[in-house]
RNA sequence: AGAUCCGUAGCUCAGCCUGGUUAGAGCACUACACUGAUAAUGUAGGGGUCACCAGUUCAAAUCUGGUCGGGUCUACCA
C-alpha cells in the first residue's frame, strides 16, 4: 500500500487532468501553473507580488518539488560524494502527530539539508515503528476485548492482522505532516519493523548476542503491569510520566514475636508481655505474602512500651531508634501509663531496651495473616524470621522491612539468601488467588476501572486494626510507577524472562559514550552517563502477541535450546524436524517455508534437538525497543543484503541522530547498547536531544489540559517556514520551548516580511532597469564603500553561520541570519541605497548596487535554506529564473556558500557601525529640537581623539550626511579646546594593577578637572597619590570621552559624541520647503496610481515661499518627481490641496502627454 | 529522596564560561517622525532590588555555598 501510493505520485502528473492533481495535493491550480510558467522556464522579469503569503508559497514549492523529484535529486546529485549518515528514529503511526514532532523533525531536516549543501550525500530512509503494546492496546480497546480473549474470542491470526492494519492508521496524517512541514525523508522505501526482512535481521542480531553468551533466561522480580498483562522493561518504566504521586493506604503492621531462647532478651525487658515488630508498608496487599522481616545489622533498634492507638491495649513494640519521633511525641515519653484511657490523646511511651539489628537476626514471629493458601509449607522455605540486609534504611517507616519475596527485587534477593521461600498470592491479572478467605479473587488495585471498587488495602488494614495488629494506618502520598500505556499502577512480580547481559559490556559502553558528541553536553555526561553507570540487564521478554518473536526453541526439559538467526536456517530446521519427527510436524511449512515470522505461525513450528527431542519456541516476544535499537542494521536487511554498507562504514555508524530528550533511555540507549554489543562501536557520533514543547504558560501539553497545538493548523495558517524558523530560533533546541503563536507571527512579520520586502524592492527596480546579472561581476574594489561593507558583513555572516551549523547550534545560526537581514541589509543597506536604484542611468554604480543586493539575497537564500526550505527555494528560484546563474533548479541542490575571506574587512564593518551610531545620535538630536529630517541642517561636529577615528568617520561621512540630511561634518580635535571631557577609570586594566586601591583611585580620577585630563592626554601619564602611595596613571588606564560642547546640542554613545548645529538659515528653510513639495507631489503621484516611470506636469498655485523654493530648486524638484514641467500659476482653482509647514496651497498634477 | 537544568523588563530571550561601574535586544504599550520597500522603518519614553540569603573580591547578573520556586530525569524504597 505504502509503495503503491507513493510511486503513484509522479504518473498522476502525467496522466490525469489538473483537477485530479489539484484535489490530490489540495493546492490551488493557479499555483501549479504559475510555477510551471515561471519557475521551470527562465524569464526576463523577476516575479512581483502584492503581499507575502507563506502558505501559498509553500504549496507552490511543494508542487515544484514533487514535479522535479527534488528530494530524490538532492540525494542522487551527490552520488559518489562522502556520505553523511543519518538515522530516522521511527515514529509509531498509531497516534496523531503533534507540534513537538515538528521541532525534532525540523532539527533532523535542517542538519540533513545543511550537510547536503555542504556536499555530502545524505540518505534518509524513513521508518515506522509498528510493534508493541500501544498498538495492541488500541486494538483491544477497539474490539472491546481483553488480553484473555485473544486466542479465544478472536484468533491470534485475526488479532495480529488487526494490529497490522491499526499500526499505520495515521500514516497518512504523518505523511501529510512530513510533506507539509518540508521534512525530506524517504517515505517511498521506509523500513517497517513488522516486515519479515526486518525481523530476520533482528533474529540475526539476537543470534549473534546468543553466541556471545549475552542472551540468557532467568527468573526475576520485574515490573509487571496487570492491566496490560505484560512485564515492563526498565526503559519502559523510565518513560516520562510513569512515576506519579499517588495516595495509598499505608499500614504499620504488628508482627508478634515468637518466644524462644533467642528472643528471651526482649521478653525479659518487656516483663514477659507480648512483643511486636513494627513494619511499614504502602502495599498492604503484599502482607498475606509476607515471609520475613528485614532489619539493618548496624541500625539501632529499641523496644518501646506503649498502647495500641486503635485498640488501646498495652503493647511492646520494636522499631528503629531514629524513627521513634515518627510515632511518638517527645512529651509522651515516660508519660502517665496508669491514667491512659481510650480518650487520652497523648500516647505515653517508654524505652525498655536498645539493641543492634544483628541481635534480632533469626528471631521468629507469628504469621500476620494466615490462610489456607499461605501456610508455611506452601512457601517452600523456612519463613517468618528476622533477616539482616544492607538495603534497610531509617529514612522512612520503622526500620524493619516487611519482606514478601515475590513482590520486590530486594525482598526476593534477601529471601533467597535466607531461604524463606516465596509465595505469589496474586495472579497475573492482579487479583488475589483462591484460599485467602474474604480477600480471595479481589483485585489488589483498581485495574479494571470498576465504579464500585473497594480498596482491598483498606479492608486489610481494617482487619489488622481490629485484631490489634496495626499500629498506624494512614493515607500516604508517594511516587509510584505506573504502566506507561494503561496508566495503572505497576506491581513487582516474579516472572521468567530472557535478558540481554548489557552489564557485561557496561565499561565499554561508558567508554564509547565519551566519544559521542552530545548536544547538549550535559545530557550525555549526566543523564545518559549516570544511566549507563547504573545499568541493569535488559529484560527483553514481553508476553504479548504483536511483536518480534524470540527465535529460541527449547526442549521440554530445557536441556537443549537453539537460537535461529535467519529464515533460511529456520526453513532448514523445519524440514529436518519433519524428517526426524515425522508425521504432521511442520507440514504447513514444508513446501514454501515460513511466510510470516509472527505469532501464531512461529509457535506452530517444532524443531528437533540433537538427540531427537522436539523443541518448542519460547513463547515470549521481544521488547519493541530492540526493534528500533537494531534499525541501523535491520533497515538495510543486514547481513543478508548491504553487507558492505554496514561493515565499510557508509551506513554505520550514524554521523547524526536527533530525537526528544525523552528518548535518552529509550532509543539512544538501545542504539548504543546494540552498537557496542554487536560491533564494538558507537551507533552514532553526534546526537542532539531536543527539549519538550510546553504551552505558552510553561505547562506540558497534554490532551487532558486541552492545550495541545495542532501542527496542521499552525502550518496552514502561518506556514511551515515561519513555524520552523520560530521553533529553531526562539530557544536552543534542548531547552524546553514555550510555544506561543504570537512568536510565529512575529517571525513571519519581522523576518520573512522584511526579507520579502527586500526582494520585492529589488524585483521592482531590477525589472525597470532590466537587470539580469548579464554584466561582468564588478570586482569588489571597484564598488562603493557601502557595497564593500554589506558584502563584508555578508561574508562574516556566512562564516559565523557555517561555524554554528557545524557545531549543531542552529539557534545561533538562525539568529545571526535574522539580525543580518533586518539590521544590516534591510534597514541600513537598502535604506541608504534606495536612491541608487531609482535614480540615475543604468551604469556602473547602479549595476554595482544590483549585483550587490542580488548577491546578498541569493546568499541569504542559501544560508537559510536548511531551516526554512520553502521560502529560500522560492527566493532562490525567483532570482535564478531571471539570471540563470546556476543550473540547479532548487536551492537545496546547490552548495552552501563558502565565506570569501578576502571580502571581509573588519575595519570597514567597524566604521559602518560608527556611521550607524552617529546617524542614530543625530536623529535623536533632531527629535529633541523637533526638526524634521526633511529639513536640511548645516553642520555636525564630531570630536575625534585620534587620527584613526577621524579616518574611519571620514570614509563614511557621505553616508551619514545623506542619512541625517546635514550638509557638512566637522571634526573637532582637542586643539580647539572647547570640548568638555569626562574621564572614567578603565576598571579592567587598572583593577588588575591596583587591586585594593582601585576604589580610592576611582574616586581620585572622578575628581579630575578639565586641566588634569588635558595634562594626562598631553603627557600620556599622570602622577597622583593614592593612599599616600604614588601612582603613575597611563593613558590606556582611563577612558576619556567628550561629555559636552558648550552651546551645542550634544548626544553621545560610548566614545562617540555628536553635536548638531540647529540654526535654520533662510537658505536651508527654502531647501526644506522644496523637499516638502517633492514629498507631497510624490504622494499625489502614488495616489493617482502613476507608474514609477511616468513623466508628469505640475502646476502650483503661486505664493511667496513657493516662489522662493521653486526658483532656487527647480531642477532638483523636477528631477525628483520626474516632471517635464513645473509652473507657478496665479489663482489655481482645480487641484489638490496640500499643506507645507502650516501653509496650504493648491497643486495640480497631470501625466505628460508624449 | 537524589541528580540535573533553569529563574534577567508585562512576554520571548541575549549577557554568565573568561567578574570591570548606565544590564541589552525584540515584542507589547505611549508619543513623535520618516517613507515611490509601507501590514515596513526611525527616534524618544515608561518598564529591572538580574528569585532570595550569605561568602569570595577593590569590583558580582557573572565565581562559591545555601534557601525558595519551576522543569526534566532517576529511584529496590519497603
Short mmCIF file of C-alpha atoms (C1' of nucleotides) in Angstrom, two decimals, chain A residues 133 220-225 230-239 242-243 481-484 490-492 495 497-500 531 536-543 621-626 665-667 669-670, chain B residues 74-76:
data_model
loop_
_atom_site.label_atom_id
_atom_site.label_comp_id
_atom_site.label_asym_id
_atom_site.label_seq_id
_atom_site.Cartn_x
_atom_site.Cartn_y
_atom_site.Cartn_z
CA UNK A 133 1.93 -2.57 23.38
CA UNK A 220 13.46 -12.29 38.31
CA UNK A 221 11.20 -9.88 40.02
CA UNK A 222 10.15 -7.46 37.39
CA UNK A 223 7.86 -4.57 36.99
CA UNK A 224 4.68 -6.06 35.73
CA UNK A 225 1.54 -4.39 34.53
CA UNK A 230 2.90 -7.88 30.49
CA UNK A 231 6.20 -7.30 32.17
CA UNK A 232 7.83 -3.95 31.57
CA UNK A 233 11.43 -3.25 30.82
CA UNK A 234 13.40 -0.73 32.75
CA UNK A 235 13.30 1.71 29.84
CA UNK A 236 9.56 1.40 29.66
CA UNK A 237 9.44 2.16 33.32
CA UNK A 238 11.63 5.13 32.65
CA UNK A 239 9.30 6.77 30.22
CA UNK A 242 5.38 6.77 34.71
CA UNK A 243 6.14 7.84 38.22
CA UNK A 481 5.50 3.67 38.98
CA UNK A 482 2.64 3.30 36.57
CA UNK A 483 2.35 1.46 33.31
CA UNK A 484 3.17 3.95 30.58
CA UNK A 490 2.73 -1.44 38.18
CA UNK A 491 3.50 -4.21 40.62
CA UNK A 492 6.64 -6.23 41.03
CA UNK A 495 8.49 -13.77 36.01
CA UNK A 497 12.27 -13.78 31.29
CA UNK A 498 15.00 -13.51 28.72
CA UNK A 499 17.68 -10.95 29.32
CA UNK A 500 20.48 -9.34 27.42
CA UNK A 531 22.12 5.81 33.42
CA UNK A 536 20.93 -3.41 34.79
CA UNK A 537 20.47 -6.27 32.35
CA UNK A 538 17.99 -5.61 29.60
CA UNK A 539 14.80 -7.54 30.08
CA UNK A 540 13.74 -8.49 26.59
CA UNK A 541 10.66 -10.59 27.25
CA UNK A 542 7.13 -9.50 26.55
CA UNK A 543 4.14 -11.77 26.99
CA UNK A 621 8.08 -11.66 22.17
CA UNK A 622 10.90 -9.20 22.45
CA UNK A 623 10.91 -5.60 23.65
CA UNK A 624 9.99 -3.19 20.85
CA UNK A 625 12.95 -1.10 21.81
CA UNK A 626 15.08 -3.86 20.39
CA UNK A 665 16.79 5.96 27.97
CA UNK A 666 14.86 4.68 25.02
CA UNK A 667 16.20 4.79 21.52
CA UNK A 669 20.17 3.71 24.82
CA UNK A 670 19.17 0.72 22.74
"C1'" U B 74 16.39 8.79 38.33
"C1'" A B 75 14.92 5.57 42.37
"C1'" C B 76 14.58 -1.54 45.45
#
